[in-house]
Structure formats: C-alpha cells, structure tokens
mmCIF file with all atom_site columns, C-alpha atoms in Angstrom:
data_model
loop_
_atom_site.group_PDB
_atom_site.id
_atom_site.type_symbol
_atom_site.label_atom_id
_atom_site.label_alt_id
_atom_site.label_comp_id
_atom_site.label_asym_id
_atom_site.label_entity_id
_atom_site.label_seq_id
_atom_site.pdbx_PDB_ins_code
_atom_site.Cartn_x
_atom_site.Cartn_y
_atom_site.Cartn_z
_atom_site.occupancy
_atom_site.B_iso_or_equiv
_atom_site.pdbx_formal_charge
_atom_site.auth_seq_id
_atom_site.auth_comp_id
_atom_site.auth_asym_id
_atom_site.auth_atom_id
_atom_site.pdbx_PDB_model_num
ATOM 1   C CA . LYS L 1 1   ? 120.431 164.102 118.154 1.00 67.00 ? 1   LYS L CA 1
ATOM 2   C CA . TRP L 1 2   ? 120.503 160.379 117.582 1.00 69.00 ? 2   TRP L CA 1
ATOM 3   C CA . PHE L 1 3   ? 124.216 160.088 118.486 1.00 65.00 ? 3   PHE L CA 1
ATOM 4   C CA . ARG L 1 4   ? 123.713 162.225 121.555 1.00 67.00 ? 4   ARG L CA 1
ATOM 5   C CA . ASN L 1 5   ? 120.815 160.058 122.759 1.00 71.00 ? 5   ASN L CA 1
ATOM 6   C CA . MET L 1 6   ? 122.829 156.853 122.381 1.00 69.00 ? 6   MET L CA 1
ATOM 7   C CA . MET L 1 7   ? 125.571 158.267 124.600 1.00 70.00 ? 7   MET L CA 1
ATOM 8   C CA . GLN L 1 8   ? 123.085 159.175 127.334 1.00 74.00 ? 8   GLN L CA 1
ATOM 9   C CA . ASP L 1 9   ? 121.325 155.815 127.718 1.00 72.00 ? 9   ASP L CA 1
ATOM 10  C CA . LYS L 1 10  ? 121.534 154.965 131.458 1.00 76.00 ? 10  LYS L CA 1
ATOM 11  C CA . GLU L 1 11  ? 121.335 151.188 131.052 1.00 81.00 ? 11  GLU L CA 1
ATOM 12  C CA . TRP L 1 12  ? 123.761 150.906 128.187 1.00 75.00 ? 12  TRP L CA 1
ATOM 13  C CA . PRO L 1 13  ? 125.637 154.090 127.347 1.00 72.00 ? 13  PRO L CA 1
ATOM 14  C CA . ILE L 1 14  ? 127.545 153.896 124.127 1.00 73.00 ? 14  ILE L CA 1
ATOM 15  C CA . CYS L 1 15  ? 130.913 155.406 123.392 1.00 67.00 ? 15  CYS L CA 1
ATOM 16  C CA . LEU L 1 16  ? 131.302 156.213 119.722 1.00 64.00 ? 16  LEU L CA 1
ATOM 17  C CA . ILE L 1 17  ? 134.537 156.013 117.849 1.00 63.00 ? 17  ILE L CA 1
ATOM 18  C CA . MET L 1 18  ? 134.115 157.749 114.541 1.00 63.00 ? 18  MET L CA 1
ATOM 19  C CA . ALA L 1 19  ? 136.552 158.177 111.730 1.00 64.00 ? 19  ALA L CA 1
ATOM 20  C CA . GLY L 1 20  ? 135.724 160.838 109.282 1.00 65.00 ? 20  GLY L CA 1
ATOM 21  C CA . THR L 1 21  ? 136.590 163.385 106.735 1.00 66.00 ? 21  THR L CA 1
ATOM 22  C CA . PRO L 1 22  ? 136.502 167.179 106.812 1.00 67.00 ? 22  PRO L CA 1
ATOM 23  C CA . GLU L 1 23  ? 132.801 166.836 106.030 1.00 70.00 ? 23  GLU L CA 1
ATOM 24  C CA . GLY L 1 24  ? 132.410 164.779 109.217 1.00 71.00 ? 24  GLY L CA 1
ATOM 25  C CA . ARG L 1 25  ? 134.102 167.543 111.173 1.00 73.00 ? 25  ARG L CA 1
ATOM 26  C CA . ARG L 1 26  ? 131.510 170.010 109.903 1.00 75.00 ? 26  ARG L CA 1
ATOM 27  C CA . PHE L 1 27  ? 128.737 167.620 110.977 1.00 72.00 ? 27  PHE L CA 1
ATOM 28  C CA . ILE L 1 28  ? 130.129 167.333 114.515 1.00 73.00 ? 28  ILE L CA 1
ATOM 29  C CA . ASN L 1 29  ? 130.792 171.055 114.827 1.00 76.00 ? 29  ASN L CA 1
ATOM 30  C CA . HIS L 1 30  ? 127.206 171.754 113.826 1.00 77.00 ? 30  HIS L CA 1
ATOM 31  C CA . ASP L 1 31  ? 125.899 170.360 117.124 1.00 73.00 ? 31  ASP L CA 1
ATOM 32  C CA . GLY L 1 32  ? 127.404 171.963 120.238 1.00 75.00 ? 32  GLY L CA 1
ATOM 33  C CA . THR L 1 33  ? 125.962 169.309 122.573 1.00 72.00 ? 33  THR L CA 1
ATOM 34  C CA . LEU L 1 34  ? 127.636 166.576 120.553 1.00 69.00 ? 34  LEU L CA 1
ATOM 35  C CA . THR L 1 35  ? 130.926 168.474 120.554 1.00 72.00 ? 35  THR L CA 1
ATOM 36  C CA . ARG L 1 36  ? 130.959 168.486 124.363 1.00 73.00 ? 36  ARG L CA 1
ATOM 37  C CA . ARG L 1 37  ? 130.679 164.703 124.424 1.00 69.00 ? 37  ARG L CA 1
ATOM 38  C CA . LEU L 1 38  ? 133.553 164.020 122.064 1.00 71.00 ? 38  LEU L CA 1
ATOM 39  C CA . LYS L 1 39  ? 137.273 163.808 122.413 1.00 70.00 ? 39  LYS L CA 1
ATOM 40  C CA . PRO L 1 40  ? 138.497 164.562 118.915 1.00 69.00 ? 40  PRO L CA 1
ATOM 41  C CA . ALA L 1 41  ? 141.803 163.205 117.693 1.00 70.00 ? 41  ALA L CA 1
ATOM 42  C CA . GLU L 1 42  ? 143.264 164.118 114.337 1.00 72.00 ? 42  GLU L CA 1
ATOM 43  C CA . ILE L 1 43  ? 145.316 161.455 112.649 1.00 77.00 ? 43  ILE L CA 1
ATOM 44  C CA . LEU L 1 44  ? 147.609 163.119 110.173 1.00 83.00 ? 44  LEU L CA 1
ATOM 45  C CA . PRO L 1 45  ? 149.016 161.404 107.090 1.00 90.00 ? 45  PRO L CA 1
ATOM 46  C CA . MET L 1 46  ? 152.320 159.575 107.541 1.00 94.00 ? 46  MET L CA 1
ATOM 47  C CA . THR L 1 47  ? 155.594 161.108 106.545 1.00 96.00 ? 47  THR L CA 1
ATOM 48  C CA . TYR L 1 48  ? 158.729 159.158 105.826 1.00 96.00 ? 48  TYR L CA 1
ATOM 49  C CA . GLU L 1 49  ? 160.665 161.189 108.382 1.00 97.00 ? 49  GLU L CA 1
ATOM 50  C CA . ASN L 1 50  ? 158.188 160.472 111.187 1.00 95.00 ? 50  ASN L CA 1
ATOM 51  C CA . GLU L 1 51  ? 156.797 157.014 110.441 1.00 96.00 ? 51  GLU L CA 1
ATOM 52  C CA . GLY L 1 52  ? 159.045 155.456 107.799 1.00 96.00 ? 52  GLY L CA 1
ATOM 53  C CA . LEU L 1 53  ? 161.238 153.614 110.298 1.00 96.00 ? 53  LEU L CA 1
ATOM 54  C CA . LEU L 1 54  ? 158.218 152.532 112.343 1.00 96.00 ? 54  LEU L CA 1
ATOM 55  C CA . LEU L 1 55  ? 156.524 151.105 109.241 1.00 97.00 ? 55  LEU L CA 1
ATOM 56  C CA . ARG L 1 56  ? 159.700 149.255 108.254 1.00 96.00 ? 56  ARG L CA 1
ATOM 57  C CA . LYS L 1 57  ? 160.102 147.803 111.769 1.00 96.00 ? 57  LYS L CA 1
ATOM 58  C CA . ALA L 1 58  ? 156.455 146.707 111.932 1.00 96.00 ? 58  ALA L CA 1
ATOM 59  C CA . ILE L 1 59  ? 156.718 144.837 108.629 1.00 96.00 ? 59  ILE L CA 1
ATOM 60  C CA . LEU L 1 60  ? 160.001 143.248 109.675 1.00 95.00 ? 60  LEU L CA 1
ATOM 61  C CA . ARG L 1 61  ? 158.308 141.952 112.846 1.00 96.00 ? 61  ARG L CA 1
ATOM 62  C CA . PHE L 1 62  ? 155.551 140.400 110.754 1.00 96.00 ? 62  PHE L CA 1
ATOM 63  C CA . LEU L 1 63  ? 158.102 138.763 108.478 1.00 95.00 ? 63  LEU L CA 1
ATOM 64  C CA . GLU L 1 64  ? 159.967 137.421 111.496 1.00 94.00 ? 64  GLU L CA 1
ATOM 65  C CA . LYS L 1 65  ? 156.764 135.870 112.889 1.00 95.00 ? 65  LYS L CA 1
ATOM 66  C CA . VAL L 1 66  ? 156.000 133.994 109.653 1.00 94.00 ? 66  VAL L CA 1
ATOM 67  C CA . ASP L 1 67  ? 159.597 133.004 108.809 1.00 91.00 ? 67  ASP L CA 1
ATOM 68  C CA . LEU L 1 68  ? 159.968 135.062 105.646 1.00 92.00 ? 68  LEU L CA 1
ATOM 69  C CA . THR L 1 69  ? 163.188 136.845 104.794 1.00 89.00 ? 69  THR L CA 1
ATOM 70  C CA . ARG L 1 70  ? 163.084 140.417 103.602 1.00 83.00 ? 70  ARG L CA 1
ATOM 71  C CA . GLY L 1 71  ? 165.819 140.354 101.006 1.00 78.00 ? 71  GLY L CA 1
ATOM 72  C CA . GLY L 1 72  ? 166.965 143.929 100.496 1.00 86.00 ? 72  GLY L CA 1
ATOM 73  C CA . LEU L 1 73  ? 163.556 145.301 99.644  1.00 89.00 ? 73  LEU L CA 1
ATOM 74  C CA . LEU L 1 74  ? 162.640 146.795 103.004 1.00 91.00 ? 74  LEU L CA 1
ATOM 75  C CA . ASP L 1 75  ? 166.089 148.338 103.360 1.00 91.00 ? 75  ASP L CA 1
ATOM 76  C CA . GLN L 1 76  ? 165.399 150.584 100.377 1.00 93.00 ? 76  GLN L CA 1
ATOM 77  C CA . THR L 1 77  ? 164.190 154.026 101.370 1.00 94.00 ? 77  THR L CA 1
ATOM 78  C CA . GLU L 1 78  ? 162.484 154.423 97.999  1.00 95.00 ? 78  GLU L CA 1
ATOM 79  C CA . PHE L 1 79  ? 160.446 151.252 98.482  1.00 96.00 ? 79  PHE L CA 1
ATOM 80  C CA . ILE L 1 80  ? 159.192 152.369 101.899 1.00 97.00 ? 80  ILE L CA 1
ATOM 81  C CA . ARG L 1 81  ? 158.185 155.699 100.350 1.00 97.00 ? 81  ARG L CA 1
ATOM 82  C CA . ILE L 1 82  ? 156.317 153.879 97.561  1.00 96.00 ? 82  ILE L CA 1
ATOM 83  C CA . LEU L 1 83  ? 154.534 151.662 100.078 1.00 96.00 ? 83  LEU L CA 1
ATOM 84  C CA . MET L 1 84  ? 153.507 154.696 102.114 1.00 96.00 ? 84  MET L CA 1
ATOM 85  C CA . HIS L 1 85  ? 152.168 156.342 98.966  1.00 95.00 ? 85  HIS L CA 1
ATOM 86  C CA . ALA L 1 86  ? 150.313 153.158 97.955  1.00 94.00 ? 86  ALA L CA 1
ATOM 87  C CA . GLY L 1 87  ? 148.675 153.200 101.376 1.00 93.00 ? 87  GLY L CA 1
ATOM 88  C CA . ALA L 1 88  ? 147.604 156.830 100.852 1.00 91.00 ? 88  ALA L CA 1
ATOM 89  C CA . TYR L 1 89  ? 149.982 157.820 103.676 1.00 93.00 ? 89  TYR L CA 1
ATOM 90  C CA . ARG L 1 90  ? 147.771 155.955 106.162 1.00 92.00 ? 90  ARG L CA 1
ATOM 91  C CA . PHE L 1 91  ? 149.684 153.628 108.467 1.00 94.00 ? 91  PHE L CA 1
ATOM 92  C CA . GLY L 1 92  ? 146.877 151.086 108.670 1.00 92.00 ? 92  GLY L CA 1
ATOM 93  C CA . MET L 1 93  ? 146.478 150.895 104.910 1.00 92.00 ? 93  MET L CA 1
ATOM 94  C CA . ALA L 1 94  ? 150.226 150.431 104.398 1.00 95.00 ? 94  ALA L CA 1
ATOM 95  C CA . ILE L 1 95  ? 150.182 147.623 106.977 1.00 96.00 ? 95  ILE L CA 1
ATOM 96  C CA . GLU L 1 96  ? 147.197 146.029 105.219 1.00 95.00 ? 96  GLU L CA 1
ATOM 97  C CA . ILE L 1 97  ? 149.155 145.980 101.967 1.00 95.00 ? 97  ILE L CA 1
ATOM 98  C CA . ALA L 1 98  ? 152.142 144.447 103.769 1.00 96.00 ? 98  ALA L CA 1
ATOM 99  C CA . ILE L 1 99  ? 149.984 141.752 105.392 1.00 96.00 ? 99  ILE L CA 1
ATOM 100 C CA . GLU L 1 100 ? 148.400 140.923 102.051 1.00 96.00 ? 100 GLU L CA 1
ATOM 101 C CA . ALA L 1 101 ? 151.892 140.762 100.481 1.00 96.00 ? 101 ALA L CA 1
ATOM 102 C CA . ILE L 1 102 ? 152.989 138.367 103.219 1.00 96.00 ? 102 ILE L CA 1
ATOM 103 C CA . GLY L 1 103 ? 149.914 136.256 102.479 1.00 96.00 ? 103 GLY L CA 1
ATOM 104 C CA . GLU L 1 104 ? 150.838 136.230 98.793  1.00 95.00 ? 104 GLU L CA 1
ATOM 105 C CA . ALA L 1 105 ? 154.385 135.119 99.596  1.00 96.00 ? 105 ALA L CA 1
ATOM 106 C CA . LYS L 1 106 ? 153.182 132.397 101.962 1.00 96.00 ? 106 LYS L CA 1
ATOM 107 C CA . SER L 1 107 ? 150.613 131.106 99.452  1.00 95.00 ? 107 SER L CA 1
ATOM 108 C CA . GLU L 1 108 ? 153.457 130.685 96.954  1.00 95.00 ? 108 GLU L CA 1
ATOM 109 C CA . ASN L 1 109 ? 155.620 128.964 99.592  1.00 95.00 ? 109 ASN L CA 1
ATOM 110 C CA . ALA L 1 110 ? 158.234 131.648 98.993  1.00 94.00 ? 110 ALA L CA 1
ATOM 111 C CA . SER L 1 111 ? 161.076 132.032 101.456 1.00 93.00 ? 111 SER L CA 1
ATOM 112 C CA . GLU L 1 112 ? 161.495 135.733 100.732 1.00 94.00 ? 112 GLU L CA 1
ATOM 113 C CA . ILE L 1 113 ? 159.018 138.555 100.256 1.00 95.00 ? 113 ILE L CA 1
ATOM 114 C CA . THR L 1 114 ? 159.476 140.347 96.964  1.00 93.00 ? 114 THR L CA 1
ATOM 115 C CA . PHE L 1 115 ? 158.450 143.444 95.105  1.00 90.00 ? 115 PHE L CA 1
ATOM 116 C CA . ASP L 1 116 ? 155.927 141.375 93.132  1.00 92.00 ? 116 ASP L CA 1
ATOM 117 C CA . HIS L 1 117 ? 154.199 140.241 96.328  1.00 95.00 ? 117 HIS L CA 1
ATOM 118 C CA . PHE L 1 118 ? 153.635 143.866 97.332  1.00 95.00 ? 118 PHE L CA 1
ATOM 119 C CA . ALA L 1 119 ? 152.484 144.806 93.822  1.00 93.00 ? 119 ALA L CA 1
ATOM 120 C CA . GLU L 1 120 ? 149.974 141.955 93.786  1.00 93.00 ? 120 GLU L CA 1
ATOM 121 C CA . ALA L 1 121 ? 148.775 142.858 97.283  1.00 94.00 ? 121 ALA L CA 1
ATOM 122 C CA . ASN L 1 122 ? 148.142 146.431 96.211  1.00 91.00 ? 122 ASN L CA 1
ATOM 123 C CA . PHE L 1 123 ? 146.379 145.245 93.065  1.00 89.00 ? 123 PHE L CA 1
ATOM 124 C CA . ILE L 1 124 ? 144.074 143.099 95.218  1.00 86.00 ? 124 ILE L CA 1
ATOM 125 C CA . ARG L 1 125 ? 143.351 146.078 97.475  1.00 84.00 ? 125 ARG L CA 1
ATOM 126 C CA . ILE L 1 126 ? 142.483 148.634 94.811  1.00 83.00 ? 126 ILE L CA 1
ATOM 127 C CA . ASN L 1 127 ? 141.794 146.505 91.712  1.00 80.00 ? 127 ASN L CA 1
ATOM 128 C CA . CYS L 1 128 ? 143.495 148.862 89.304  1.00 77.00 ? 128 CYS L CA 1
ATOM 129 C CA . ASP L 1 129 ? 145.475 148.625 86.112  1.00 77.00 ? 129 ASP L CA 1
ATOM 130 C CA . ASP L 1 130 ? 149.260 148.294 86.400  1.00 81.00 ? 130 ASP L CA 1
ATOM 131 C CA . GLU L 1 131 ? 149.784 151.920 85.384  1.00 83.00 ? 131 GLU L CA 1
ATOM 132 C CA . LEU L 1 132 ? 147.699 153.016 88.400  1.00 85.00 ? 132 LEU L CA 1
ATOM 133 C CA . ASN L 1 133 ? 149.463 150.661 90.805  1.00 89.00 ? 133 ASN L CA 1
ATOM 134 C CA . PRO L 1 134 ? 152.150 152.770 92.512  1.00 91.00 ? 134 PRO L CA 1
ATOM 135 C CA . ILE L 1 135 ? 154.173 149.669 93.279  1.00 91.00 ? 135 ILE L CA 1
ATOM 136 C CA . TYR L 1 136 ? 154.481 148.807 89.589  1.00 88.00 ? 136 TYR L CA 1
ATOM 137 C CA . THR L 1 137 ? 154.883 152.137 87.898  1.00 87.00 ? 137 THR L CA 1
ATOM 138 C CA . PRO L 1 138 ? 157.946 154.383 88.012  1.00 89.00 ? 138 PRO L CA 1
ATOM 139 C CA . ALA L 1 139 ? 155.562 157.367 87.954  1.00 89.00 ? 139 ALA L CA 1
ATOM 140 C CA . TRP L 1 140 ? 154.155 156.377 91.364  1.00 91.00 ? 140 TRP L CA 1
ATOM 141 C CA . LYS L 1 141 ? 154.299 159.914 92.768  1.00 91.00 ? 141 LYS L CA 1
ATOM 142 C CA . GLY L 1 142 ? 151.741 161.093 90.225  1.00 89.00 ? 142 GLY L CA 1
ATOM 143 C CA . ILE L 1 143 ? 149.075 158.555 91.225  1.00 88.00 ? 143 ILE L CA 1
ATOM 144 C CA . ASN L 1 144 ? 146.359 159.771 93.548  1.00 86.00 ? 144 ASN L CA 1
ATOM 145 C CA . THR L 1 145 ? 146.027 156.626 95.682  1.00 86.00 ? 145 THR L CA 1
ATOM 146 C CA . THR L 1 146 ? 142.952 157.957 97.442  1.00 80.00 ? 146 THR L CA 1
ATOM 147 C CA . ILE L 1 147 ? 140.829 157.723 94.286  1.00 74.00 ? 147 ILE L CA 1
ATOM 148 C CA . ALA L 1 148 ? 142.137 154.677 92.414  1.00 57.00 ? 148 ALA L CA 1
ATOM 149 C CA . MET L 1 149 ? 139.298 152.549 93.740  1.00 54.00 ? 149 MET L CA 1
ATOM 150 C CA . ASP L 1 150 ? 136.783 155.259 92.833  1.00 57.00 ? 150 ASP L CA 1
ATOM 151 C CA . ARG L 1 151 ? 137.615 154.764 89.171  1.00 55.00 ? 151 ARG L CA 1
ATOM 152 C CA . TYR L 1 152 ? 136.851 151.075 89.513  1.00 51.00 ? 152 TYR L CA 1
ATOM 153 C CA . LEU L 1 153 ? 133.550 151.827 91.269  1.00 52.00 ? 153 LEU L CA 1
ATOM 154 C CA . ASP L 1 154 ? 132.619 154.366 88.597  1.00 56.00 ? 154 ASP L CA 1
ATOM 155 C CA . ASP L 1 155 ? 133.351 151.772 85.904  1.00 55.00 ? 155 ASP L CA 1
ATOM 156 C CA . ARG L 1 156 ? 131.181 149.230 87.713  1.00 55.00 ? 156 ARG L CA 1
ATOM 157 C CA . LYS L 1 157 ? 128.305 151.697 88.098  1.00 58.00 ? 157 LYS L CA 1
ATOM 158 C CA . ALA L 1 158 ? 128.507 152.585 84.410  1.00 58.00 ? 158 ALA L CA 1
ATOM 159 C CA . LYS L 1 159 ? 128.195 148.899 83.442  1.00 58.00 ? 159 LYS L CA 1
ATOM 160 C CA . ARG L 1 160 ? 125.091 148.505 85.635  1.00 55.00 ? 160 ARG L CA 1
ATOM 161 C CA . LYS L 1 161 ? 123.228 151.458 84.138  1.00 55.00 ? 161 LYS L CA 1
ATOM 162 C CA . ARG L 1 162 ? 120.497 150.665 81.654  1.00 53.00 ? 162 ARG L CA 1
ATOM 163 C CA . PRO L 1 163 ? 120.905 152.146 78.231  1.00 55.00 ? 163 PRO L CA 1
ATOM 164 C CA . LYS L 1 164 ? 118.642 155.126 77.619  1.00 57.00 ? 164 LYS L CA 1
ATOM 165 C CA . SER L 1 165 ? 115.716 154.355 75.415  1.00 54.00 ? 165 SER L CA 1
ATOM 166 C CA . LYS L 1 166 ? 115.297 156.441 72.299  1.00 52.00 ? 166 LYS L CA 1
#
C-alpha cells in the first residue's frame, strides 16, 4: 500500500525502480494494484555466448580511456569466463571488478593490467580467502560467487556475539 500511495501523489509522483529476487516477485504479485503500476523487466544472468564479447569490449574501452594496455589477458576466452563467474554472471558486477582492477593497476603506476590486478579487485569486493577467489583458484567453477560475501558476514556476526553464560 505504501508503494502504491507514493506513485499516486499528485504533487510529486514517484516512479520506483526496484531490483529484487524471486521473493520480491512474490511480494509484487501479492498486490494486484501494484502489479498494474509496474513494468517488470527480468535481467537474466550473462552467458559467454551472449555477453562475453560485450564485456570484453567494455573493459577494453575503459583501458583505452586510462592509457593501460591489456596484454593478452582479455583475449583469453577462459579469463573472460572467469571474470563473468567472479561477477556472479551479472554484467554490472563484472564491470565493477574490472574498474577496481584498473584502479589497482593505476595506483601501482602499471602500464598493463594483469591477472593480479583482477584478483586483488575481486578480493576487495568480496573479502574472501584465495581459495574462494575465482580469479586465483583453478577450481573457479566450483565457487558459488553469490555467497562468498555471506561467509564473511557470518564470520563477522559470530565474532560480535556474546559468549553464553553458564
């Protein structure tokens, strides 16, 4: 009801852009009046066949703008697949990792972006051990990149809990 009321304000109507999960879909579908006011768009996970070239081209444009060379890294199909996996097959997340990697390279005054820059960028993003960093580990396909940060948050919560008194 609250969302619906915001969209009907005559002086300042609000258009909501919501990103959600399947649970969010159930919430929206629960209210027929809200459903009529929405234009849903489903953003599917990336695939190498559909977005791999686009991701590569986008990163190359960034590198061009900041005068970094790519070496052969971005020409490797396997590396693009790893980067997509590290970004949980979300284009925006993969781009965020690439931008962070570019920042790492620039902070080191490097002339070329390297594998290590991407690995460090992903580490900064998810704060995980090397074995859970898909850019570092050869077993990258087995890492669920949508929950790596959850483990870190769980660890942090566990440290904050008071010990139970006896």
